JSON list of C-alpha atoms in Angstrom, two decimals:
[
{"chain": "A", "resi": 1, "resn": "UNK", "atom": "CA", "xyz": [5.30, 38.95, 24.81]},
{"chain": "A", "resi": 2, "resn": "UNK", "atom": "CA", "xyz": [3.27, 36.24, 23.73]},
{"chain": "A", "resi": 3, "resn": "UNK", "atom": "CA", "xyz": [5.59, 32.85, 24.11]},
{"chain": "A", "resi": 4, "resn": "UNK", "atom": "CA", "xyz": [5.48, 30.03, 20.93]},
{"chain": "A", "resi": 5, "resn": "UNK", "atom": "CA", "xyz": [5.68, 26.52, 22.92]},
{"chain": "A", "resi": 6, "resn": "UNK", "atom": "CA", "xyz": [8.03, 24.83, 20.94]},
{"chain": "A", "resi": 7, "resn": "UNK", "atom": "CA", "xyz": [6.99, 20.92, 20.12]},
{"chain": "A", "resi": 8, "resn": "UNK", "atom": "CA", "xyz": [9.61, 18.42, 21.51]},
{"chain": "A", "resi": 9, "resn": "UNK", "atom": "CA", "xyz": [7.82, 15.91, 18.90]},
{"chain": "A", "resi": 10, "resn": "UNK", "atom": "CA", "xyz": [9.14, 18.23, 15.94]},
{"chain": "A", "resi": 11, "resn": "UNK", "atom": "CA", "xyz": [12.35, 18.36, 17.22]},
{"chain": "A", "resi": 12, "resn": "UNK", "atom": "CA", "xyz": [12.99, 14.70, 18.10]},
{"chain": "A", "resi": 13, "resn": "UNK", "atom": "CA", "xyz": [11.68, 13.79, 14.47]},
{"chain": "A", "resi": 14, "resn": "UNK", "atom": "CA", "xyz": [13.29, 16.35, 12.88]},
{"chain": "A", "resi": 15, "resn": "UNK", "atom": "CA", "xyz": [16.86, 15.05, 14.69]},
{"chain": "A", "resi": 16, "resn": "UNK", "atom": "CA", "xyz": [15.78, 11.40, 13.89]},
{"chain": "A", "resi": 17, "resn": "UNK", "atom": "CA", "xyz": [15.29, 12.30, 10.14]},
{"chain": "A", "resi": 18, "resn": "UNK", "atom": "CA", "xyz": [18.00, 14.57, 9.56]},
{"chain": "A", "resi": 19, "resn": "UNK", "atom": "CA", "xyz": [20.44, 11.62, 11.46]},
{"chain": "A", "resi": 20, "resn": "UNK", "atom": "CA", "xyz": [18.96, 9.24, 8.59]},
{"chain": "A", "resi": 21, "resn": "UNK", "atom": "CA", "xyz": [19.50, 11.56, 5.83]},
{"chain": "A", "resi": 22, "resn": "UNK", "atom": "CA", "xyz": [23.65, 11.86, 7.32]},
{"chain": "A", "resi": 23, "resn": "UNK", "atom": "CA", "xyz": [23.69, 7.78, 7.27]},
{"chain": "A", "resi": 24, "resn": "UNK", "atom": "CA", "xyz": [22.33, 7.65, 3.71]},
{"chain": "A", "resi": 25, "resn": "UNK", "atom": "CA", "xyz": [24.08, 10.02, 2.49]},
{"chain": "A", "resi": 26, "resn": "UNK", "atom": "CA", "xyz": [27.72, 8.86, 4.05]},
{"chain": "A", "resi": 27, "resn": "UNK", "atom": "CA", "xyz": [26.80, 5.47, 3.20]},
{"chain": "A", "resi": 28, "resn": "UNK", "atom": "CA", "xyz": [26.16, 6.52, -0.89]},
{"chain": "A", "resi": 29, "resn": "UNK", "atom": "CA", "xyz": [29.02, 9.11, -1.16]},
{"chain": "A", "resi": 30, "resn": "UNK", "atom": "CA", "xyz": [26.37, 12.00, -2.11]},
{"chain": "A", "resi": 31, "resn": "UNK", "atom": "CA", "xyz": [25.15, 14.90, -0.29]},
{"chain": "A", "resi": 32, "resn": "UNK", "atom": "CA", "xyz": [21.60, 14.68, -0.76]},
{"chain": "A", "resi": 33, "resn": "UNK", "atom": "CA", "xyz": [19.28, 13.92, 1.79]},
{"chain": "A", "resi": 34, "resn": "UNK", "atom": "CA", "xyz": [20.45, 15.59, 4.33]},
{"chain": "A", "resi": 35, "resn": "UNK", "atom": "CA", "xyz": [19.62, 19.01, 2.37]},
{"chain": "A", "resi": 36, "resn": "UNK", "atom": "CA", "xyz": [16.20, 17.14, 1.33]},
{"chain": "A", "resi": 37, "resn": "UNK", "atom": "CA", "xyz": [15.31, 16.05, 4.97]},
{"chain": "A", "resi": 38, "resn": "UNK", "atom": "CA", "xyz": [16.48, 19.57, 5.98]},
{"chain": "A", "resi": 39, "resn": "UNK", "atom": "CA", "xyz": [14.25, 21.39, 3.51]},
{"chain": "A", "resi": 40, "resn": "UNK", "atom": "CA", "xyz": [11.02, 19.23, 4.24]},
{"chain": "A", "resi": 41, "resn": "UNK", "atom": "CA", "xyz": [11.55, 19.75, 8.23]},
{"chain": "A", "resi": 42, "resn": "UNK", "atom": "CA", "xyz": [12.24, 23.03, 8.05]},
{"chain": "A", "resi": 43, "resn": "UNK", "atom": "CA", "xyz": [9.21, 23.71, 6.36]},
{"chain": "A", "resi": 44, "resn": "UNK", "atom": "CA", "xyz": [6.93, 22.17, 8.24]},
{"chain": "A", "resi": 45, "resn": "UNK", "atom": "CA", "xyz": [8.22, 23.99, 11.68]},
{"chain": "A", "resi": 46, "resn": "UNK", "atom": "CA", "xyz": [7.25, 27.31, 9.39]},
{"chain": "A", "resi": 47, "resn": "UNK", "atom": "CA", "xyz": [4.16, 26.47, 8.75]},
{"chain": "A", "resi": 48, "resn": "UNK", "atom": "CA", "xyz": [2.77, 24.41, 12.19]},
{"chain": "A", "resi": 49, "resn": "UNK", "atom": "CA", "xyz": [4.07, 27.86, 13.37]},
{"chain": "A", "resi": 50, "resn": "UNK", "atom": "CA", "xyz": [3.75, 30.39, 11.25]},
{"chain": "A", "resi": 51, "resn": "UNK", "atom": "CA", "xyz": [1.78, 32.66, 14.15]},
{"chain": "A", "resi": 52, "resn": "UNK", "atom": "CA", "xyz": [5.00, 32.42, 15.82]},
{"chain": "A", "resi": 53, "resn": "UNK", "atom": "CA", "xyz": [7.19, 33.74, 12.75]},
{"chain": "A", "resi": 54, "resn": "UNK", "atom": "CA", "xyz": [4.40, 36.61, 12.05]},
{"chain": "A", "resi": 55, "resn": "UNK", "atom": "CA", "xyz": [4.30, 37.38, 15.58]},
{"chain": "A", "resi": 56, "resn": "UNK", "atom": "CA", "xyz": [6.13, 40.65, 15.42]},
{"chain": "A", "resi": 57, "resn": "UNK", "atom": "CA", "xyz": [5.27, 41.62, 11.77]},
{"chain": "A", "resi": 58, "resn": "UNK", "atom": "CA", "xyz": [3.25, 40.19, 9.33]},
{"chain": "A", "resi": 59, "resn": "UNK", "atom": "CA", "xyz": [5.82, 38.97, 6.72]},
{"chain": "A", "resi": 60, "resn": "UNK", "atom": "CA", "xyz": [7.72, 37.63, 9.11]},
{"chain": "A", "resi": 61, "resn": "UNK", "atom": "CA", "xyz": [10.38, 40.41, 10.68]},
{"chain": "A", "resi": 62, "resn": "UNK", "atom": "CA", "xyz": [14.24, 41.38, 9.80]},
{"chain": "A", "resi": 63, "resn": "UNK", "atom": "CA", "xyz": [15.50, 39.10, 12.16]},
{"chain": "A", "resi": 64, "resn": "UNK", "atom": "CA", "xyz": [13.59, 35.76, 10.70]},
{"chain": "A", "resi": 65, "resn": "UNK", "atom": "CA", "xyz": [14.14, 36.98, 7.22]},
{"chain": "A", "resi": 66, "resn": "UNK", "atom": "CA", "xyz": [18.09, 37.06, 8.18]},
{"chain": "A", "resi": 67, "resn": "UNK", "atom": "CA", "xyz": [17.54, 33.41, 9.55]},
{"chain": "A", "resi": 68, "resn": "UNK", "atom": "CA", "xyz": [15.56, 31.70, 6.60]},
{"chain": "A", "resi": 69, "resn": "UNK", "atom": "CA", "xyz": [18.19, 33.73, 4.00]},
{"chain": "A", "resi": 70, "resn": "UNK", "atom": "CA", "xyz": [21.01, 31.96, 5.87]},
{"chain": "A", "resi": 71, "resn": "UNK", "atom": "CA", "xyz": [19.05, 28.54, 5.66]},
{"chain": "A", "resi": 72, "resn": "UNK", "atom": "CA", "xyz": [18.92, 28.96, 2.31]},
{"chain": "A", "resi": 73, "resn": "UNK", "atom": "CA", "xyz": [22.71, 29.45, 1.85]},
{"chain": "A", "resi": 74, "resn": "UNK", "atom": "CA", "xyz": [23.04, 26.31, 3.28]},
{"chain": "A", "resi": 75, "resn": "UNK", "atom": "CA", "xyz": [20.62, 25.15, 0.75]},
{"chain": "A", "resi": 76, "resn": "UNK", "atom": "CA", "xyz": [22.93, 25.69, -1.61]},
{"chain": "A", "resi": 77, "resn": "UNK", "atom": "CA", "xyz": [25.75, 23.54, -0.57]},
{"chain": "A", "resi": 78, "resn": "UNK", "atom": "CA", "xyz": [25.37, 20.28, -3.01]},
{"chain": "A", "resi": 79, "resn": "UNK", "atom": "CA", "xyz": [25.53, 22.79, -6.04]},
{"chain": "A", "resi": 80, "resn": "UNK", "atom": "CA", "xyz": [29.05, 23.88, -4.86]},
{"chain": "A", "resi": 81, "resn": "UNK", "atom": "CA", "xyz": [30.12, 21.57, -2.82]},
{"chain": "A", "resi": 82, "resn": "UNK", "atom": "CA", "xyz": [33.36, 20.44, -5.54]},
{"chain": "A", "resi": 83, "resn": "UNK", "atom": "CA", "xyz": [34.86, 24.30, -5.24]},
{"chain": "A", "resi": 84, "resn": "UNK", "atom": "CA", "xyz": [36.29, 24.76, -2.06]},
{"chain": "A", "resi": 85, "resn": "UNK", "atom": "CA", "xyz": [36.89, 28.66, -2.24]},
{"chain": "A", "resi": 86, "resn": "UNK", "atom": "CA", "xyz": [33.25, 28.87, -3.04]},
{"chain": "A", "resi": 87, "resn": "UNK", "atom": "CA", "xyz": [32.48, 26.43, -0.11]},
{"chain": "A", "resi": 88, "resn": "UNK", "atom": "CA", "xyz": [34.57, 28.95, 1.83]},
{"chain": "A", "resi": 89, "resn": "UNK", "atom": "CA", "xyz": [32.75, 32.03, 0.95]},
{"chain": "A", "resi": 90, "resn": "UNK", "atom": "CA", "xyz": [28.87, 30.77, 1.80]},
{"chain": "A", "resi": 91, "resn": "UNK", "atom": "CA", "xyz": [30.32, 29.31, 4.67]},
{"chain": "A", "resi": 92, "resn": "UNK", "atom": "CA", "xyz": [32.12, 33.10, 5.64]},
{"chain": "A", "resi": 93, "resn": "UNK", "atom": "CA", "xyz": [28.43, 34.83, 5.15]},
{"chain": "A", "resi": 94, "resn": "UNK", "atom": "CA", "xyz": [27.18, 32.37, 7.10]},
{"chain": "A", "resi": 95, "resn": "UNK", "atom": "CA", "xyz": [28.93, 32.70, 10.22]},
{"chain": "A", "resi": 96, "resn": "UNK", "atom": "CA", "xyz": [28.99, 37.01, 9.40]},
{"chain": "A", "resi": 97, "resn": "UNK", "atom": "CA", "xyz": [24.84, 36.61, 9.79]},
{"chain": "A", "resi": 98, "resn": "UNK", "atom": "CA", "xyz": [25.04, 34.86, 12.77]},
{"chain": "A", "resi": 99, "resn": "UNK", "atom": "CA", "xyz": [24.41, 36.81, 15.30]},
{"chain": "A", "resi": 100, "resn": "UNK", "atom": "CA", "xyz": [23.11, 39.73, 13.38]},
{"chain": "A", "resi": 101, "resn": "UNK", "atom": "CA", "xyz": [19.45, 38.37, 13.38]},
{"chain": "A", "resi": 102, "resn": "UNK", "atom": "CA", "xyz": [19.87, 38.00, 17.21]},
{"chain": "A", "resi": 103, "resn": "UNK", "atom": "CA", "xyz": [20.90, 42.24, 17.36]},
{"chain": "A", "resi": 104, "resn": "UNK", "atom": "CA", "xyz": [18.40, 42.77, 14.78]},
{"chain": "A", "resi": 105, "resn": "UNK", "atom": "CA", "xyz": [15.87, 41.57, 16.88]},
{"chain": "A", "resi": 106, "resn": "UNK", "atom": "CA", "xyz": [16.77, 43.20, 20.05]},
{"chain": "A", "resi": 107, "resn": "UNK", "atom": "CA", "xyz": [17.18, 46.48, 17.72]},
{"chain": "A", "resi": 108, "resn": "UNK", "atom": "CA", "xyz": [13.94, 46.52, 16.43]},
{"chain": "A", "resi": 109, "resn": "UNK", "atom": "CA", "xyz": [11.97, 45.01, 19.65]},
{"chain": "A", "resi": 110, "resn": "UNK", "atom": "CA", "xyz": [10.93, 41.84, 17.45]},
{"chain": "A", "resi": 111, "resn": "UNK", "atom": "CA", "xyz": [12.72, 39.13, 19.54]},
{"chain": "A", "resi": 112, "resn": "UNK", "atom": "CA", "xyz": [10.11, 36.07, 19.65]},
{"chain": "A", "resi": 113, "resn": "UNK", "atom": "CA", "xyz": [10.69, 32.33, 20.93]},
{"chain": "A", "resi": 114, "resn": "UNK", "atom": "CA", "xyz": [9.85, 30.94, 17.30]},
{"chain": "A", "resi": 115, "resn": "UNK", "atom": "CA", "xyz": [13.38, 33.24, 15.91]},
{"chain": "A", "resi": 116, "resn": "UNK", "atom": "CA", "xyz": [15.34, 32.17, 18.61]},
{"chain": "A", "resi": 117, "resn": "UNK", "atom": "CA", "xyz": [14.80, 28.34, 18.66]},
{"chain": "A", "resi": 118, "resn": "UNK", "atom": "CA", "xyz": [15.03, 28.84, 14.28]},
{"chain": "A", "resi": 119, "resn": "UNK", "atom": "CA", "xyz": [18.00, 30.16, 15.05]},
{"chain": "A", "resi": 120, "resn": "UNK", "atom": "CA", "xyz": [19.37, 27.59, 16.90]},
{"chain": "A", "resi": 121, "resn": "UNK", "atom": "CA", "xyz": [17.99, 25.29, 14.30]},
{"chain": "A", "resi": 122, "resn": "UNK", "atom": "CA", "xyz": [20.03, 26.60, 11.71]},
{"chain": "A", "resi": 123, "resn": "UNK", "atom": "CA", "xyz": [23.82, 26.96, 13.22]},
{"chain": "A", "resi": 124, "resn": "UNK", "atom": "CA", "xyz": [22.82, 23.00, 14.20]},
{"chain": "A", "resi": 125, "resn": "UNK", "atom": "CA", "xyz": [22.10, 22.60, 10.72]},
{"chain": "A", "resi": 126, "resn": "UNK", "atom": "CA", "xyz": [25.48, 24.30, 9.37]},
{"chain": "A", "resi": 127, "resn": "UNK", "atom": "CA", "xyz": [27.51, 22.59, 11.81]},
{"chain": "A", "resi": 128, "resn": "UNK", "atom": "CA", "xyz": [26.02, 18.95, 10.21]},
{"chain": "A", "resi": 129, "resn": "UNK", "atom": "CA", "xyz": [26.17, 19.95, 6.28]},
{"chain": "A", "resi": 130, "resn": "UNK", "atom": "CA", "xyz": [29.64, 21.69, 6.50]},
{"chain": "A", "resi": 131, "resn": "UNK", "atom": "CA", "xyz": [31.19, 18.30, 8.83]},
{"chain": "A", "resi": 132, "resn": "UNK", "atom": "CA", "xyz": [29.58, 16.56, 5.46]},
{"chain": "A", "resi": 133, "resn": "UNK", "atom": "CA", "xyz": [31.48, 18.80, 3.45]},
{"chain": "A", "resi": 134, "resn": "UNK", "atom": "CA", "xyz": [34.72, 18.45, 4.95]},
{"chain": "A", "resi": 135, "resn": "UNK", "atom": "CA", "xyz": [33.97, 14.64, 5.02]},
{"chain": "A", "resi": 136, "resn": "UNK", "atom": "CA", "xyz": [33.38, 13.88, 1.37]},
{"chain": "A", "resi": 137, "resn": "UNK", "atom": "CA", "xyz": [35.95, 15.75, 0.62]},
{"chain": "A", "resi": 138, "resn": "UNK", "atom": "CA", "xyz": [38.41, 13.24, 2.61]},
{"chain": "A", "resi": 139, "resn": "UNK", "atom": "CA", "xyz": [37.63, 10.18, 3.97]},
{"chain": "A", "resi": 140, "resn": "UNK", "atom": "CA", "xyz": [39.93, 10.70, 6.71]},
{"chain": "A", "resi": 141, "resn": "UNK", "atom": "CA", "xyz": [38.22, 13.39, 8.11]},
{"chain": "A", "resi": 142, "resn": "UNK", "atom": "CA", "xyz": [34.78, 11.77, 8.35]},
{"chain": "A", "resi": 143, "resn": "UNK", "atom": "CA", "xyz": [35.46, 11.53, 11.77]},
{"chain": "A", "resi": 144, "resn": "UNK", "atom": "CA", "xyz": [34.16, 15.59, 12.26]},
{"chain": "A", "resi": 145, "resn": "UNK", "atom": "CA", "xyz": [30.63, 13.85, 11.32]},
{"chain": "A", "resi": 146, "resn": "UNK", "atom": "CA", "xyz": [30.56, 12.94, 15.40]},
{"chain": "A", "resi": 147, "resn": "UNK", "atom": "CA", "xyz": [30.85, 16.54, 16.40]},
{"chain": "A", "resi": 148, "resn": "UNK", "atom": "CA", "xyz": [29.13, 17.92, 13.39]},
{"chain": "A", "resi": 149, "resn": "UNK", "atom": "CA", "xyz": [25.63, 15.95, 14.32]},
{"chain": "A", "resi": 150, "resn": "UNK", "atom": "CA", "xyz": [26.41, 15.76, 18.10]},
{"chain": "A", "resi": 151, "resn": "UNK", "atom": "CA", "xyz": [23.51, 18.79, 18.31]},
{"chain": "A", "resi": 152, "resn": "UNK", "atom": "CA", "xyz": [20.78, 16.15, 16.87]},
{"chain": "A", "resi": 153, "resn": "UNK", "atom": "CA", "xyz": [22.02, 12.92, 18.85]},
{"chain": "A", "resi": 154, "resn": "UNK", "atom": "CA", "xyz": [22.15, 15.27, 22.15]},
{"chain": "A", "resi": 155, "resn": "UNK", "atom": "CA", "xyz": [18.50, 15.86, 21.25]},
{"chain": "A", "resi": 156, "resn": "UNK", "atom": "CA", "xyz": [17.17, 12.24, 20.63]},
{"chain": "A", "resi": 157, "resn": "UNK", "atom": "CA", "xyz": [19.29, 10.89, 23.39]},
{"chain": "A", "resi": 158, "resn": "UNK", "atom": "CA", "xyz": [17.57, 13.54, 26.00]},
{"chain": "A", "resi": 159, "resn": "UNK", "atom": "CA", "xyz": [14.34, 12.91, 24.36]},
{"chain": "A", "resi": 160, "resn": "UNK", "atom": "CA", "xyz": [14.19, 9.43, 24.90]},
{"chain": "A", "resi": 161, "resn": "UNK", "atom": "CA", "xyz": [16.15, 8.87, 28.43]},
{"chain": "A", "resi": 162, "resn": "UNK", "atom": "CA", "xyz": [13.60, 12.11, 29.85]},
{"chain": "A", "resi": 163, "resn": "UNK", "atom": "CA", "xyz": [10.70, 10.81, 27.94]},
{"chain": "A", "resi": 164, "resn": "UNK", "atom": "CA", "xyz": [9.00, 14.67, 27.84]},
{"chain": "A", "resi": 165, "resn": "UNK", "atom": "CA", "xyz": [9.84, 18.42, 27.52]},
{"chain": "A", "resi": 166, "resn": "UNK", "atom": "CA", "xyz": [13.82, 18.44, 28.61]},
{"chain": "A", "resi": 167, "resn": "UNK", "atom": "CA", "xyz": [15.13, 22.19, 28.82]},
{"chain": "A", "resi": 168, "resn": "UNK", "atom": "CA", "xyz": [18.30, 22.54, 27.83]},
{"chain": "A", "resi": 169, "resn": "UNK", "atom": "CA", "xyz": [20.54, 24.20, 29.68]},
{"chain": "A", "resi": 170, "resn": "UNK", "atom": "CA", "xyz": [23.67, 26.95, 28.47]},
{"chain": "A", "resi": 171, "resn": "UNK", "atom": "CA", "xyz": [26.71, 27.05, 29.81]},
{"chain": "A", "resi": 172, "resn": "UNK", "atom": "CA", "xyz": [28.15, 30.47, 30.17]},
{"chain": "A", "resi": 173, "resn": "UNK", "atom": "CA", "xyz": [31.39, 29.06, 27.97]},
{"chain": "A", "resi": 174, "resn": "UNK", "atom": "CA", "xyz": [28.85, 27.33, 25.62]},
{"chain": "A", "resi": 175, "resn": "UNK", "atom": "CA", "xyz": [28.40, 30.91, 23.24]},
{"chain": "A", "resi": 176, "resn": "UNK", "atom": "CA", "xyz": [31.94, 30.84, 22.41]},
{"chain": "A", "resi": 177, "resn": "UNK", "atom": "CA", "xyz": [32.97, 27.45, 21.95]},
{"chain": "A", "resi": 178, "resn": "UNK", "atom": "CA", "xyz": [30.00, 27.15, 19.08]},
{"chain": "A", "resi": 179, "resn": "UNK", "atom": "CA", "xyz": [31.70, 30.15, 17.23]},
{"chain": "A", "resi": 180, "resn": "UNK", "atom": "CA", "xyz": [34.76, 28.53, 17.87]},
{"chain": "A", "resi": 181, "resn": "UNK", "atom": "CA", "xyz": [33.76, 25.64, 15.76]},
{"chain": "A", "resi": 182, "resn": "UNK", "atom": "CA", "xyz": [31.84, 27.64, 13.58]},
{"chain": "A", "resi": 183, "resn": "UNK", "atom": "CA", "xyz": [34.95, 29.48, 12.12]},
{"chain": "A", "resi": 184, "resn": "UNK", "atom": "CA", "xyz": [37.21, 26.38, 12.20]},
{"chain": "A", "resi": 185, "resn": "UNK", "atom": "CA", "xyz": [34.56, 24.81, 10.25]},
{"chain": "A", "resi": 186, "resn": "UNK", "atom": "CA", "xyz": [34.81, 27.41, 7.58]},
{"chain": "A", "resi": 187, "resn": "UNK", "atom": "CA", "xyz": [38.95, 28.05, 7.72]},
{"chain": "A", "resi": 188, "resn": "UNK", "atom": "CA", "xyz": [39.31, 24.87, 7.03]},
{"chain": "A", "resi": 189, "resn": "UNK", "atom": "CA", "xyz": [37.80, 25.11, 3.21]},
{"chain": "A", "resi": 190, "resn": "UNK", "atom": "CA", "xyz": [40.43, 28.89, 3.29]},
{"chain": "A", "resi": 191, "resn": "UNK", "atom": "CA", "xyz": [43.58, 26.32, 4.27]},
{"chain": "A", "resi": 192, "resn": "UNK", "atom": "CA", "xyz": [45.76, 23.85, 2.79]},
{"chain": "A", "resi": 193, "resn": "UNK", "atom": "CA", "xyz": [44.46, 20.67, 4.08]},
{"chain": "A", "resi": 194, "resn": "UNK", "atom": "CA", "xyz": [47.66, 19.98, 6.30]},
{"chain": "A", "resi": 195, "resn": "UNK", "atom": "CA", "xyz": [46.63, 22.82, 8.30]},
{"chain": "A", "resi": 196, "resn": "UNK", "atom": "CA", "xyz": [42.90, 23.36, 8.09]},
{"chain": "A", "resi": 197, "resn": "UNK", "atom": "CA", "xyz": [43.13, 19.49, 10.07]},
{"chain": "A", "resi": 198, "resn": "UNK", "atom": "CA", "xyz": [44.37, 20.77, 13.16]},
{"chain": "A", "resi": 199, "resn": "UNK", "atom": "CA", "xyz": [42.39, 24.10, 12.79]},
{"chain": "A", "resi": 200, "resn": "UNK", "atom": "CA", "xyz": [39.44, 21.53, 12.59]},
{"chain": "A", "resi": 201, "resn": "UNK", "atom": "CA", "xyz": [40.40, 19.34, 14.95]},
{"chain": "A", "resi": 202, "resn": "UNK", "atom": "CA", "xyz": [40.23, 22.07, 17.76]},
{"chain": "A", "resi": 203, "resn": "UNK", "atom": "CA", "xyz": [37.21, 23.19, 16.99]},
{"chain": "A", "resi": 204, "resn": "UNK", "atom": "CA", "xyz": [35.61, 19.68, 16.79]},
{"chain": "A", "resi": 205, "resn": "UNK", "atom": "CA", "xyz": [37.67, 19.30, 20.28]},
{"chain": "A", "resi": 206, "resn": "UNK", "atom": "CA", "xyz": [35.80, 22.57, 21.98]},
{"chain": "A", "resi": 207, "resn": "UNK", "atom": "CA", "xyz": [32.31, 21.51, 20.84]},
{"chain": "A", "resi": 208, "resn": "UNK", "atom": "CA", "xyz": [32.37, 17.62, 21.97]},
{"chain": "A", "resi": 209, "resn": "UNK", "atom": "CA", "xyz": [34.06, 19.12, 25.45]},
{"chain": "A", "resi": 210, "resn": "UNK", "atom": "CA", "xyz": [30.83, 21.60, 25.65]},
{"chain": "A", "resi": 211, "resn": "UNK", "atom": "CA", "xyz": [28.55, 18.58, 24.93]},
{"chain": "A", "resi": 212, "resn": "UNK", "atom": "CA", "xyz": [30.14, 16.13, 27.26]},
{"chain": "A", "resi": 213, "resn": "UNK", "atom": "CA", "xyz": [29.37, 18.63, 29.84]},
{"chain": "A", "resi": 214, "resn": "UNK", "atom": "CA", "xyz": [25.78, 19.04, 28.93]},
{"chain": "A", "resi": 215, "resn": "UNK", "atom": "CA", "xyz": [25.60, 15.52, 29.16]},
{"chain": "A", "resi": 216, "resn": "UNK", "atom": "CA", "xyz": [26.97, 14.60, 32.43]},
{"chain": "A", "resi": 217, "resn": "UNK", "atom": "CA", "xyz": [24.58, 17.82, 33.88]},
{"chain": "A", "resi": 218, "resn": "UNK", "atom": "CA", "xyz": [21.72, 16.24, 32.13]},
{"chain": "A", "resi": 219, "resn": "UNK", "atom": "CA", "xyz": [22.18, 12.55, 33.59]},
{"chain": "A", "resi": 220, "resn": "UNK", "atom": "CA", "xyz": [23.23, 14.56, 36.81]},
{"chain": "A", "resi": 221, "resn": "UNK", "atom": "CA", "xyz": [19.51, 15.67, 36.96]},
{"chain": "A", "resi": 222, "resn": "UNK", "atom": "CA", "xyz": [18.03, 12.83, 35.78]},
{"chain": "A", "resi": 223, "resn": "UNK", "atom": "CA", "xyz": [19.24, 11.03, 39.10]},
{"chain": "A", "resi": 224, "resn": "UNK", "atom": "CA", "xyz": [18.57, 13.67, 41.31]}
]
């Protein structure tokens, strides 16, 4: 199978931009360019490489059709954002298609490097604009923003410490902690707040653990 690099330089700028939008957007009370920066980005990774998203099949395949339908979900956000069952419900799909494009693409042999690094793309992308979310909605809980972007600061803080192509490694534990998060990102829109905190606060516990590690291994080989 015929392997898409992927371009560190549109991932450190895309993490840079989409870490400006969050700043912006905290610091004016408005979700707005985040979604914006998101959109813009996201478009130009499809199109610097659309032979990697028509690898398999010309219009793209099931599997990246799955991905871009659930980046568009999250596209919707700002219109919703002030009705939390709604909130609750794109956030349930969400989660529900993750994963499927993954056993889509296995299914129908159309697994390609561009669908799983869009992938990856977009769960990093949910976990930002739902922390957002959860933040506007109380001040008190802006704190989840640290987790919620910890994906794009991992990123630019490998970038510029390695100073080329860093591979990131997986822990084994890594899979689960993510989905983890993923749910008690969404449960917590389903809860009264009094609960959905703590429900939040252990996902946002699992994900900064499974960072911290990546971290330390990443320094580890850095002085090696």
């Amino acid at each position: 199978m015929k392997r898409k690099e992927w371009t560190v330089d549109w991932l450190f700028y895309h993490s840079i931009i989409i870490m400006i939008g969050l700043i912006v957007d905290v610091a004016r009370g408005t979700l707005f360019f985040c979604p914006i920066a998101g959109v813009l980005f996201f478009l130009i990774f499809l199109i610097k490489n659309w032979s990697g998203f028509t690898e398999k099949k010309s219009w793209g395949g099931v599997p990246n059709v799955v991905t871009l339908l659930r980046l568009i979900l999250l596209f919707m956000a700002p219109f919703i954002m002030h009705n939390r069952f709604n909130v609750a419900v794109l956030g349930t799909v969400f989660v529900m298609l993750d994963g499927v494009d993954g056993f889509l693409a296995r299914r129908l042999d159309q697994i390609t490097h561009f669908g799983g690094q869009l992938d990856m793309e977009a769960d990093a992308f949910f976990c930002l604009m739902f922390s957002l979310l959860i933040g506007f909605e109380s001040s008190e809980m802006q704190w989840v923003l640290l987790a919620g972007s910890m994906r794009y600061l991992y990123k630019i803080v490998t970038t510029v410490w390695n100073k080329n192509t860093f591979a990131e490694t997986k822990q084994k534990y890594a899979r689960f902690f993510a989905g983890c998060y993923f749910v008690s990102l969404v449960l917590f829109f389903y809860m009264d707040f009094s609960l959905g905190k703590y429900s939040i606060a252990i996902g946002n516990g699992l994900v900064l653990f499974s960072f911290a590690i990546s971290f330390i291994d990443f320094f580890k080989i850095r002085s090696s």
